[in-house]
Short mmCIF file of C-alpha atoms and ligand atoms in Angstrom, two decimals:
data_model
loop_
_atom_site.label_atom_id
_atom_site.label_comp_id
_atom_site.label_asym_id
_atom_site.label_seq_id
_atom_site.Cartn_x
_atom_site.Cartn_y
_atom_site.Cartn_z
CA MET A 232 -0.16 -0.10 0.26
CA ARG A 233 1.60 3.67 -0.96
CA LEU A 234 1.47 5.65 2.23
CA LYS A 235 0.63 9.31 1.73
CA LYS A 236 2.37 11.15 4.47
CA VAL A 237 -0.31 12.69 6.78
CA LYS A 238 1.08 15.10 9.10
CA ASP A 239 0.87 14.49 12.69
CA ALA A 240 -0.84 10.97 12.31
CA ASP A 241 0.28 9.19 15.27
CA ASN A 242 -1.04 12.43 17.40
CA ILE A 243 -4.45 12.41 15.84
CA VAL A 244 -4.76 8.58 16.10
CA ASN A 245 -3.56 8.79 19.90
CA ALA A 246 -5.73 11.81 20.92
CA SER A 247 -9.20 9.79 19.18
CA LYS A 248 -11.72 8.25 21.79
CA TYR A 249 -12.37 5.78 19.06
CA VAL A 250 -8.68 4.51 19.01
CA ILE A 251 -8.17 1.99 22.17
CA LYS A 252 -4.41 2.83 23.27
CA ASN A 253 -3.73 -0.12 25.20
CA PRO A 254 -5.93 -2.84 24.03
CA TYR A 255 -3.84 -5.85 25.93
CA GLU A 256 -5.97 -4.52 29.54
CA TYR A 257 -9.22 -5.70 27.66
CA LYS A 258 -7.98 -8.69 26.96
CA GLY A 259 -11.13 -10.97 27.70
CA GLN A 260 -13.18 -8.59 28.97
CA TYR A 261 -13.99 -6.25 25.16
CA ASN A 262 -17.61 -6.28 26.57
CA THR A 263 -17.20 -3.80 29.12
CA LEU A 264 -15.62 -1.62 26.60
CA PHE A 265 -18.89 -1.44 24.40
CA ASN A 266 -21.04 -1.77 27.50
CA ASN A 267 -23.17 -4.84 26.07
CA ASN A 268 -22.78 -8.27 25.11
CA ASN A 269 -23.63 -8.06 21.41
CA PRO A 270 -21.00 -10.02 19.29
CA ILE A 271 -17.65 -8.74 18.42
CA SER A 272 -16.24 -8.92 14.97
CA ILE A 273 -12.79 -7.73 14.01
CA GLU A 274 -11.26 -6.71 10.77
CA ILE A 275 -7.74 -7.23 10.02
CA GLY A 276 -5.85 -4.67 8.13
CA MET A 277 -8.74 -2.24 7.87
CA GLY A 278 -6.82 0.39 5.99
CA LYS A 279 -9.01 3.43 5.65
CA GLY A 280 -11.96 2.27 7.35
CA ASP A 281 -14.54 2.09 4.62
CA PHE A 282 -15.85 -1.52 5.39
CA ILE A 283 -15.71 -1.33 9.00
CA ILE A 284 -17.47 1.76 9.17
CA GLY A 285 -20.15 0.53 6.87
CA MET A 286 -20.60 -2.71 8.78
CA ALA A 287 -20.61 -1.03 12.06
CA MET A 288 -23.56 1.78 10.21
CA LYS A 289 -25.36 -1.46 9.00
CA TYR A 290 -25.07 -3.43 11.78
CA PRO A 291 -25.92 -1.33 15.02
CA ASN A 292 -26.24 -4.88 17.41
CA VAL A 293 -22.73 -5.99 16.31
CA ASN A 294 -19.80 -4.76 18.00
CA PHE A 295 -16.90 -4.08 15.29
CA ILE A 296 -12.79 -3.53 16.03
CA GLY A 297 -10.77 -2.54 12.91
CA ILE A 298 -7.22 -3.30 13.35
CA GLU A 299 -4.35 -1.32 11.09
CA MET A 300 -0.43 -1.43 11.58
CA PHE A 301 -0.29 2.07 9.97
CA SER A 302 -1.39 5.18 11.99
CA SER A 303 -0.81 7.24 8.48
CA VAL A 304 -3.24 4.89 6.75
CA LEU A 305 -5.74 4.51 10.06
CA VAL A 306 -5.89 8.58 10.43
CA ARG A 307 -8.49 8.49 7.52
CA ALA A 308 -10.76 6.19 9.39
CA VAL A 309 -10.14 8.38 12.57
CA GLN A 310 -11.24 11.33 10.89
CA LYS A 311 -14.13 10.06 9.22
CA LEU A 312 -15.33 8.29 12.72
CA GLU A 313 -15.02 11.76 14.66
CA GLU A 314 -17.91 13.00 12.48
CA LEU A 315 -20.09 9.93 12.19
CA LYS A 316 -19.91 9.27 16.38
CA LEU A 317 -20.53 5.49 16.18
CA ASP A 318 -20.47 3.52 19.74
CA ASN A 319 -20.13 0.43 17.97
CA LEU A 320 -16.87 0.73 16.51
CA TYR A 321 -13.15 1.17 18.15
CA LEU A 322 -9.89 1.04 16.32
CA ILE A 323 -6.61 -0.88 17.50
CA ASN A 324 -3.25 0.49 15.78
CA MET A 325 -1.36 -2.63 16.02
CA ASP A 326 0.15 -5.72 13.71
CA ALA A 327 -2.17 -8.33 13.93
CA SER A 328 0.28 -10.87 15.08
CA ASP A 329 -0.09 -9.75 18.36
CA ILE A 330 -3.73 -10.62 18.03
CA ASP A 331 -3.58 -13.60 20.90
CA ASP A 332 -2.11 -11.12 23.20
CA VAL A 333 -5.31 -8.37 23.05
CA PHE A 334 -8.20 -11.06 22.56
CA ASP A 335 -8.95 -14.12 24.97
CA ARG A 336 -11.90 -16.16 23.60
CA GLU A 337 -14.43 -13.23 22.50
CA ILE A 338 -14.56 -12.78 18.86
CA ASP A 339 -17.44 -13.80 16.93
CA THR A 340 -16.10 -13.21 13.18
CA ILE A 341 -12.85 -11.87 11.43
CA TYR A 342 -12.95 -10.33 8.40
CA LEU A 343 -10.20 -10.32 5.78
CA ASN A 344 -10.22 -7.65 2.79
CA PHE A 345 -7.58 -7.38 0.51
CA SER A 346 -4.82 -8.37 2.78
CA ASP A 347 -1.34 -8.05 1.85
CA PRO A 348 -0.31 -11.13 -0.41
CA TRP A 349 3.40 -11.79 0.60
CA PRO A 350 3.69 -13.60 -2.85
CA LYS A 351 7.30 -14.92 -1.45
CA ASN A 352 7.62 -18.27 -0.38
CA ARG A 353 9.81 -17.52 2.86
CA HIS A 354 7.03 -14.69 3.54
CA ALA A 355 3.90 -16.79 3.33
CA LYS A 356 3.80 -17.03 7.14
CA ARG A 357 2.86 -13.49 7.15
CA ARG A 358 -0.29 -14.28 5.19
CA LEU A 359 -3.06 -13.69 7.41
CA THR A 360 -4.42 -17.10 6.73
CA SER A 361 -1.26 -19.13 7.21
CA LYS A 362 -1.31 -21.75 9.64
CA LEU A 363 0.55 -19.45 12.36
CA PHE A 364 -2.54 -16.71 12.00
CA LEU A 365 -5.00 -19.62 12.41
CA GLU A 366 -3.19 -20.78 15.33
CA LYS A 367 -3.72 -17.48 17.03
CA TYR A 368 -7.17 -17.06 15.64
CA ASP A 369 -8.42 -20.43 17.39
CA LEU A 370 -7.24 -18.56 20.70
CA ILE A 371 -9.49 -15.21 20.17
CA PHE A 372 -12.78 -16.67 18.51
CA LYS A 373 -15.59 -17.23 21.34
CA ASP A 374 -17.79 -20.14 19.73
CA GLU A 375 -18.05 -21.13 16.16
CA LYS A 376 -14.94 -19.88 14.07
CA LYS A 377 -15.95 -17.44 10.98
CA ILE A 378 -13.47 -16.02 8.91
CA PHE A 379 -14.42 -14.08 5.74
CA GLN A 380 -11.99 -12.75 2.83
CA LYS A 381 -12.32 -11.07 -0.10
CA THR A 382 -9.40 -10.83 -2.41
CA ASP A 383 -8.54 -9.73 -5.99
CA ASN A 384 -5.49 -11.72 -5.73
CA ILE A 385 -5.86 -15.24 -7.31
CA ASP A 386 -2.85 -16.76 -5.61
CA LEU A 387 -3.61 -15.48 -1.86
CA PHE A 388 -7.21 -17.21 -2.71
CA ALA A 389 -5.81 -20.51 -3.50
CA TYR A 390 -3.26 -20.56 -0.86
CA SER A 391 -6.10 -19.27 1.71
CA ILE A 392 -8.29 -22.44 0.40
CA GLU A 393 -5.63 -24.93 1.12
CA SER A 394 -4.48 -23.42 4.24
CA LEU A 395 -8.04 -22.81 5.83
CA SER A 396 -9.35 -26.63 4.47
CA ASN A 397 -6.12 -28.52 5.82
CA TYR A 398 -6.55 -26.60 9.40
CA GLY A 399 -10.37 -28.18 9.26
CA TYR A 400 -12.34 -25.21 8.13
CA VAL A 401 -15.55 -25.78 6.17
CA LEU A 402 -15.72 -23.40 3.37
CA LYS A 403 -19.09 -22.15 1.81
CA ASN A 404 -20.15 -19.34 -0.58
CA VAL A 405 -16.49 -19.23 -2.68
CA THR A 406 -16.71 -17.53 -5.65
CA MET A 407 -14.03 -16.18 -8.10
CA ASP A 408 -16.22 -13.59 -9.40
CA LEU A 409 -18.23 -11.91 -6.72
CA TYR A 410 -19.73 -9.17 -8.91
CA LYS A 411 -21.12 -11.89 -11.20
CA ASN A 412 -23.94 -11.91 -8.54
CA GLU A 413 -23.31 -9.22 -6.04
CA PRO A 414 -24.96 -10.17 -2.63
CA GLU A 415 -27.10 -7.27 -1.25
CA ASP A 416 -25.69 -7.32 1.76
CA ASN A 417 -21.72 -6.87 0.43
CA VAL A 418 -20.34 -3.98 1.82
CA ARG A 419 -17.38 -2.76 -0.34
CA THR A 420 -14.13 -1.75 0.74
CA GLU A 421 -11.81 0.84 -0.04
CA TYR A 422 -9.66 -1.36 -2.36
CA GLU A 423 -12.44 -3.07 -3.40
CA LYS A 424 -14.08 0.30 -5.31
CA ARG A 425 -11.03 0.72 -7.14
CA PHE A 426 -10.59 -2.94 -8.26
CA ILE A 427 -14.36 -2.49 -9.34
CA GLU A 428 -13.44 0.34 -11.30
CA LYS A 429 -10.95 -1.42 -13.22
CA ASN A 430 -12.78 -4.46 -13.96
CA THR A 431 -10.62 -6.58 -11.66
CA LYS A 432 -12.41 -9.86 -10.82
CA ILE A 433 -13.30 -10.04 -6.88
CA CYS A 434 -12.85 -13.46 -5.12
CA ARG A 435 -14.59 -14.23 -2.05
CA LEU A 436 -15.03 -16.86 0.50
CA GLU A 437 -16.75 -18.02 3.76
CA ALA A 438 -14.77 -20.38 6.33
CA TYR A 439 -16.61 -22.07 9.34
CA LYS A 440 -14.98 -24.27 11.88
CA ARG A 441 -16.51 -25.63 15.25
C1 LIG B 281 -4.03 -3.90 0.91
S1 LIG B 281 -4.57 -3.25 2.09
C2 LIG B 281 -6.57 -3.51 2.32
C3 LIG B 281 -7.17 -2.32 3.40
C4 LIG B 281 -8.67 -2.34 3.24
N1 LIG B 281 -8.81 -3.77 4.07
C5 LIG B 281 -9.34 -2.80 1.74
O1 LIG B 281 -9.69 -3.64 1.78
O2 LIG B 281 -9.70 -1.73 1.32
C6 LIG B 281 -3.98 -3.91 3.62
C7 LIG B 281 -3.92 -3.18 4.82
O3 LIG B 281 -3.72 -4.52 5.66
C8 LIG B 281 -2.52 -3.70 6.48
N2 LIG B 281 -1.83 -4.87 7.31
C9 LIG B 281 -1.40 -6.10 6.45
N3 LIG B 281 -0.79 -6.67 7.56
C10 LIG B 281 -0.97 -6.22 8.50
C11 LIG B 281 -0.85 -6.85 10.12
N4 LIG B 281 0.03 -7.87 10.18
N5 LIG B 281 -1.34 -6.14 10.93
C12 LIG B 281 -2.30 -5.03 11.05
N6 LIG B 281 -2.34 -4.57 9.75
C13 LIG B 281 -2.00 -5.16 8.52
C14 LIG B 281 -1.81 -2.83 6.06
O4 LIG B 281 -1.03 -1.82 6.47
C15 LIG B 281 -3.07 -2.26 4.94
O5 LIG B 281 -3.53 -0.85 5.29
#
């Protein structure tokens, strides 16, 4: 992702009440942050936030947490949120490698949208559907494990299908052309909107594990 320099991104992110400053403190008790027991869904690598903000607006009875490692990107979502004032969405500025130190058996669904593909074999562990990450996700899911992925990258999609299946996930609603029949409830991400303009095909899957 090309990063535009955003003046004072760190300061804006750190000053926002929508950004959780010490996410480790809430481990196992994120329901207290939201003040309710609604399910909690997360998006890892949320970028500028179009998807997670859209989801939070569409589903007020679900709690959402967006995770993004670069403050220079996250700041765009913060700026949008300050105007919208949603009470079912918080953001965390961190690398998802630490995800199992931040959540404990309290997550309902994980969304992975247009994740970095890490094409080189030696970087395969960094893919967000690698066994290393799936093991971490096991520790944060509450009940049934649900991972929903969208990507334009065929190689990452094929890798994810194999990795998720090998790990015991059952795949449903797998498509290599989401826009052949776009579901009514599809919420478009920032990257997705760009790909649609270029007529790039979008792959999507749902993965479930008990
Ligand atoms: C290609 S962008 C997609 C952004 C957004 N999901 C979308 O679809 O528009 C991938 C984003 O994931 C973030 N990212 C990649 N690896 C991450 C990680 N391990 N932890 C947190 N964020 C990560 C990147 O910084 C980048 O903003």
